[in-house]
mmCIF file of C-alpha atoms in Angstrom:
data_model
loop_
_atom_site.group_PDB
_atom_site.id
_atom_site.type_symbol
_atom_site.label_atom_id
_atom_site.label_comp_id
_atom_site.label_asym_id
_atom_site.label_seq_id
_atom_site.Cartn_x
_atom_site.Cartn_y
_atom_site.Cartn_z
ATOM 1 C CA MET A 1 -4.856 20.733 -3.048
ATOM 2 C CA ILE A 2 -6.320 17.757 -1.196
ATOM 3 C CA PHE A 3 -2.932 16.270 -0.289
ATOM 4 C CA LEU A 4 -1.817 19.073 2.021
ATOM 5 C CA ARG A 5 -2.329 18.193 5.682
ATOM 6 C CA TYR A 6 -3.306 20.962 8.084
ATOM 7 C CA GLU A 7 -4.722 18.883 10.938
ATOM 8 C CA SER A 8 -3.238 18.777 14.406
ATOM 9 C CA PHE A 9 -1.960 15.408 15.629
ATOM 10 C CA ARG A 10 -5.171 14.781 17.553
ATOM 11 C CA GLY A 11 -7.296 16.059 14.693
ATOM 12 C CA TYR A 12 -5.529 13.732 12.259
ATOM 13 C CA LEU A 13 -6.150 10.700 14.483
ATOM 14 C CA LYS A 14 -9.829 11.591 14.796
ATOM 15 C CA ALA A 15 -10.390 12.372 11.125
ATOM 16 C CA TYR A 16 -8.462 9.406 9.690
ATOM 17 C CA PRO A 17 -8.667 6.520 12.182
ATOM 18 C CA VAL A 18 -7.891 3.722 9.722
ATOM 19 C CA THR A 19 -4.856 5.439 8.224
ATOM 20 C CA SER A 20 -3.631 6.206 11.748
ATOM 21 C CA VAL A 21 -3.992 2.564 12.803
ATOM 22 C CA ILE A 22 -2.224 1.331 9.652
ATOM 23 C CA ILE A 23 0.689 3.709 10.256
ATOM 24 C CA ALA A 24 0.871 2.648 13.910
ATOM 25 C CA LEU A 25 0.841 -1.070 13.044
ATOM 26 C CA ASN A 26 3.611 -0.642 10.479
ATOM 27 C CA ALA A 27 5.723 1.349 12.929
ATOM 28 C CA LEU A 28 5.087 -1.143 15.740
ATOM 29 C CA ALA A 29 6.027 -4.102 13.541
ATOM 30 C CA PHE A 30 9.265 -2.346 12.598
ATOM 31 C CA VAL A 31 10.138 -1.664 16.244
ATOM 32 C CA LEU A 32 9.431 -5.285 17.191
ATOM 33 C CA LEU A 33 11.543 -6.541 14.280
ATOM 34 C CA THR A 34 14.406 -4.285 15.316
ATOM 35 C CA ILE A 35 14.200 -5.380 18.945
ATOM 36 C CA ALA A 36 14.068 -9.043 17.916
ATOM 37 C CA GLY A 37 17.149 -8.740 15.732
ATOM 38 C CA SER A 38 17.024 -6.745 12.520
ATOM 39 C CA SER A 39 14.359 -5.564 10.100
ATOM 40 C CA THR A 40 16.614 -6.654 7.226
ATOM 41 C CA ASP A 41 17.212 -10.186 8.509
ATOM 42 C CA LEU A 42 15.374 -12.515 6.123
ATOM 43 C CA ARG A 43 14.840 -15.185 8.771
ATOM 44 C CA MET A 44 13.337 -12.600 11.109
ATOM 45 C CA LEU A 45 11.073 -11.230 8.381
ATOM 46 C CA ILE A 46 9.834 -14.745 7.623
ATOM 47 C CA ARG A 47 9.207 -15.347 11.307
ATOM 48 C CA PHE A 48 7.136 -12.149 11.535
ATOM 49 C CA GLY A 49 5.008 -12.902 8.458
ATOM 50 C CA ALA A 50 6.791 -11.991 5.215
ATOM 51 C CA PHE A 51 5.176 -13.230 2.007
ATOM 52 C CA ILE A 52 7.194 -16.212 0.782
ATOM 53 C CA GLN A 53 7.249 -17.864 -2.616
ATOM 54 C CA THR A 54 9.313 -21.024 -2.937
ATOM 55 C CA PHE A 55 9.810 -23.449 -5.800
ATOM 56 C CA ASP A 56 7.743 -25.992 -3.847
ATOM 57 C CA ASP A 57 5.023 -23.419 -3.090
ATOM 58 C CA PRO A 58 5.348 -20.744 -5.814
ATOM 59 C CA TYR A 59 2.051 -19.024 -4.964
ATOM 60 C CA GLY A 60 2.455 -18.956 -1.184
ATOM 61 C CA LEU A 61 -0.736 -20.948 -0.636
ATOM 62 C CA SER A 62 0.585 -23.136 2.179
ATOM 63 C CA GLU A 63 0.520 -20.085 4.494
ATOM 64 C CA PRO A 64 -2.055 -17.743 2.920
ATOM 65 C CA TRP A 65 -2.139 -15.419 5.939
ATOM 66 C CA ARG A 66 1.221 -14.069 4.748
ATOM 67 C CA TYR A 67 -0.628 -12.305 1.927
ATOM 68 C CA VAL A 68 -1.898 -9.924 4.652
ATOM 69 C CA THR A 69 0.789 -9.902 7.362
ATOM 70 C CA SER A 70 3.546 -8.976 4.905
ATOM 71 C CA ILE A 71 1.774 -5.673 4.193
ATOM 72 C CA PHE A 72 2.741 -4.424 7.663
ATOM 73 C CA LEU A 73 6.437 -5.390 7.540
ATOM 74 C CA HIS A 74 9.315 -3.343 6.134
ATOM 75 C CA SER A 75 12.938 -4.138 5.408
ATOM 76 C CA GLY A 76 15.028 -1.237 6.685
ATOM 77 C CA PHE A 77 14.185 2.247 7.936
ATOM 78 C CA GLN A 78 14.233 3.870 4.493
ATOM 79 C CA HIS A 79 11.627 1.403 3.233
ATOM 80 C CA LEU A 80 9.437 2.143 6.253
ATOM 81 C CA PHE A 81 9.927 5.922 6.102
ATOM 82 C CA PHE A 82 8.922 6.384 2.472
ATOM 83 C CA ASN A 83 5.868 4.154 2.806
ATOM 84 C CA LEU A 84 4.666 5.800 6.015
ATOM 85 C CA PHE A 85 5.195 9.254 4.513
ATOM 86 C CA SER A 86 3.102 8.226 1.497
ATOM 87 C CA LEU A 87 0.373 6.927 3.784
ATOM 88 C CA LEU A 88 0.460 10.032 5.949
ATOM 89 C CA VAL A 89 -0.003 12.369 2.984
ATOM 90 C CA PHE A 90 -1.959 10.509 0.306
ATOM 91 C CA ALA A 91 -4.227 8.101 2.196
ATOM 92 C CA PRO A 92 -6.383 10.584 4.202
ATOM 93 C CA PRO A 93 -8.365 12.029 1.255
ATOM 94 C CA LEU A 94 -9.214 8.515 0.078
ATOM 95 C CA GLU A 95 -10.267 7.424 3.563
ATOM 96 C CA ARG A 96 -12.515 10.481 3.728
ATOM 97 C CA LEU A 97 -13.994 9.652 0.313
ATOM 98 C CA LEU A 98 -14.597 5.932 0.877
ATOM 99 C CA LYS A 99 -15.359 6.174 4.627
ATOM 100 C CA PRO A 100 -13.214 4.309 7.192
ATOM 101 C CA LEU A 101 -14.627 0.779 7.032
ATOM 102 C CA ARG A 102 -14.712 0.617 3.244
ATOM 103 C CA TYR A 103 -11.264 2.183 3.040
ATOM 104 C CA ALA A 104 -9.863 -0.460 5.417
ATOM 105 C CA GLY A 105 -11.172 -3.189 3.121
ATOM 106 C CA PHE A 106 -9.835 -1.345 0.090
ATOM 107 C CA PHE A 107 -6.346 -1.055 1.587
ATOM 108 C CA LEU A 108 -6.116 -4.733 2.523
ATOM 109 C CA LEU A 109 -7.485 -5.898 -0.827
ATOM 110 C CA CYS A 110 -4.936 -3.797 -2.723
ATOM 111 C CA GLY A 111 -2.111 -5.153 -0.576
ATOM 112 C CA VAL A 112 -3.263 -8.725 -1.163
ATOM 113 C CA ALA A 113 -3.700 -8.014 -4.889
ATOM 114 C CA GLY A 114 -0.105 -6.794 -5.039
ATOM 115 C CA ASN A 115 1.161 -10.004 -3.461
ATOM 116 C CA LEU A 116 -1.110 -12.064 -5.705
ATOM 117 C CA ALA A 117 0.223 -10.349 -8.830
ATOM 118 C CA SER A 118 3.762 -11.069 -7.663
ATOM 119 C CA ALA A 119 2.878 -14.702 -6.960
ATOM 120 C CA LEU A 120 1.235 -15.252 -10.341
ATOM 121 C CA ILE A 121 3.912 -13.540 -12.426
ATOM 122 C CA VAL A 122 7.096 -14.486 -10.572
ATOM 123 C CA ALA A 123 5.904 -17.909 -9.356
ATOM 124 C CA GLY A 124 9.296 -18.765 -7.927
ATOM 125 C CA ASN A 125 11.750 -18.197 -5.125
ATOM 126 C CA MET A 126 10.953 -14.756 -3.652
ATOM 127 C CA LEU A 127 10.304 -12.932 -0.372
ATOM 128 C CA SER A 128 8.184 -9.774 -0.218
ATOM 129 C CA VAL A 129 7.355 -7.272 2.518
ATOM 130 C CA GLY A 130 5.912 -3.781 2.611
ATOM 131 C CA ALA A 131 2.782 -1.709 2.200
ATOM 132 C CA SER A 132 3.808 -0.555 -1.279
ATOM 133 C CA GLY A 133 1.205 -2.666 -3.085
ATOM 134 C CA ALA A 134 -1.557 -1.146 -0.961
ATOM 135 C CA ILE A 135 -0.086 2.356 -1.339
ATOM 136 C CA TYR A 136 0.003 1.963 -5.109
ATOM 137 C CA GLY A 137 -3.625 0.956 -4.729
ATOM 138 C CA VAL A 138 -4.225 4.410 -3.241
ATOM 139 C CA TYR A 139 -2.405 5.953 -6.215
ATOM 140 C CA GLY A 140 -4.486 3.823 -8.572
ATOM 141 C CA ALA A 141 -7.668 5.042 -6.907
ATOM 142 C CA PHE A 142 -6.656 8.654 -7.417
ATOM 143 C CA LEU A 143 -5.764 7.912 -11.035
ATOM 144 C CA TYR A 144 -9.323 6.624 -11.483
ATOM 145 C CA ILE A 145 -10.683 9.805 -9.916
ATOM 146 C CA ALA A 146 -8.341 12.043 -11.952
ATOM 147 C CA LEU A 147 -9.363 10.398 -15.228
ATOM 148 C CA LEU A 148 -13.023 9.521 -14.695
ATOM 149 C CA ARG A 149 -14.244 11.746 -11.841
ATOM 150 C CA LYS A 150 -12.476 14.945 -12.818
ATOM 151 C CA ALA A 151 -14.854 17.207 -10.941
ATOM 152 C CA SER A 152 -13.732 15.598 -7.664
ATOM 153 C CA LEU A 153 -10.127 16.840 -8.004
ATOM 154 C CA ASP A 154 -8.679 20.324 -8.381
ATOM 155 C CA GLU A 155 -6.036 20.853 -11.056
ATOM 156 C CA SER A 156 -3.036 20.910 -8.711
ATOM 157 C CA SER A 157 -4.154 17.658 -7.053
ATOM 158 C CA ARG A 158 -4.611 16.037 -10.457
ATOM 159 C CA LYS A 159 -1.112 17.077 -11.529
ATOM 160 C CA THR A 160 0.258 15.725 -8.253
ATOM 161 C CA VAL A 161 -1.357 12.337 -8.936
ATOM 162 C CA TYR A 162 0.173 12.142 -12.421
ATOM 163 C CA THR A 163 3.600 13.240 -11.159
ATOM 164 C CA ILE A 164 3.647 10.745 -8.280
ATOM 165 C CA LEU A 165 2.627 7.902 -10.584
ATOM 166 C CA ILE A 166 5.250 8.744 -13.216
ATOM 167 C CA PHE A 167 8.046 8.954 -10.655
ATOM 168 C CA GLY A 168 6.714 5.874 -8.852
ATOM 169 C CA VAL A 169 6.762 3.741 -11.991
ATOM 170 C CA ILE A 170 10.254 4.946 -12.959
ATOM 171 C CA TYR A 171 11.550 4.306 -9.431
ATOM 172 C CA SER A 172 9.988 0.838 -9.404
ATOM 173 C CA PHE A 173 11.821 -0.129 -12.596
ATOM 174 C CA ILE A 174 15.259 1.339 -11.876
ATOM 175 C CA SER A 175 15.659 0.533 -8.170
ATOM 176 C CA PRO A 176 17.109 -2.862 -7.172
ATOM 177 C CA GLY A 177 15.099 -5.042 -4.818
ATOM 178 C CA ILE A 178 11.755 -3.474 -5.754
ATOM 179 C CA ASN A 179 8.823 -5.815 -6.371
ATOM 180 C CA ILE A 180 7.485 -4.061 -9.467
ATOM 181 C CA TRP A 181 4.699 -6.619 -9.894
ATOM 182 C CA ALA A 182 3.328 -5.929 -6.419
ATOM 183 C CA HIS A 183 3.281 -2.213 -7.239
ATOM 184 C CA LEU A 184 1.492 -2.747 -10.548
ATOM 185 C CA GLY A 185 -0.916 -5.303 -9.091
ATOM 186 C CA GLY A 186 -1.836 -3.012 -6.222
ATOM 187 C CA GLY A 187 -2.224 -0.025 -8.547
ATOM 188 C CA ILE A 188 -4.532 -1.864 -10.939
ATOM 189 C CA ALA A 189 -6.574 -3.212 -8.025
ATOM 190 C CA GLY A 190 -6.894 0.305 -6.598
ATOM 191 C CA PHE A 191 -8.108 1.684 -9.929
ATOM 192 C CA VAL A 192 -10.735 -1.051 -10.321
ATOM 193 C CA LEU A 193 -11.875 -1.104 -6.685
ATOM 194 C CA CYS A 194 -12.232 2.663 -6.548
ATOM 195 C CA GLY A 195 -14.556 2.472 -9.527
ATOM 196 C CA LEU A 196 -16.630 -0.251 -7.877
ATOM 197 C CA PHE A 197 -16.777 1.495 -4.507
ATOM 198 C CA GLN A 198 -17.606 4.866 -6.077
ATOM 199 C CA ARG A 199 -20.517 3.378 -8.018
ATOM 200 C CA ARG A 200 -21.894 1.826 -4.840
ATOM 201 C CA THR A 201 -21.523 5.157 -3.030
ATOM 202 C CA ILE A 202 -23.351 7.043 -5.798
ATOM 203 C CA ARG A 203 -26.212 4.533 -5.820
#
């Protein structure tokens, strides 16, 4: 089972530097938001870099940097906790597979792809924050591996991937306030990018 973590705190930081930095940045942003006012205050989230779609700017192109900054913001502790837990457990094997620098690019691209999918499909008045698009990119990458690189995953890890994806999709549809399009966009991007990155690694 590749998703079980046995490393010490120091060992984890050394083995998975990019995942560790991403977790730290998300936690730091949450602390700063809380100190500044509230992590659920829409005005505060906008000030800190939430992804905004308005009727005048439905694709968020007037401030494109928000496609990236919004990945590191979370609205409420529960939102932060579940995303950081997912990163802590599921991201390390992918970072090890892709190597840190490539994984960093992968993570950001999936997060941006999630926001882009939301922008293209919703194209209206909406505010989005969270690393969920990028995390679903990680899930999408493991779906690619489970389906097309079966020898790289043991059976229990493969079943875990399928289970997480099934529950993730159900949760995305039934929970209020969830940006389902960001999840789907990030997941599709992760599937495609993993295939591209794996081919480059093999060559």
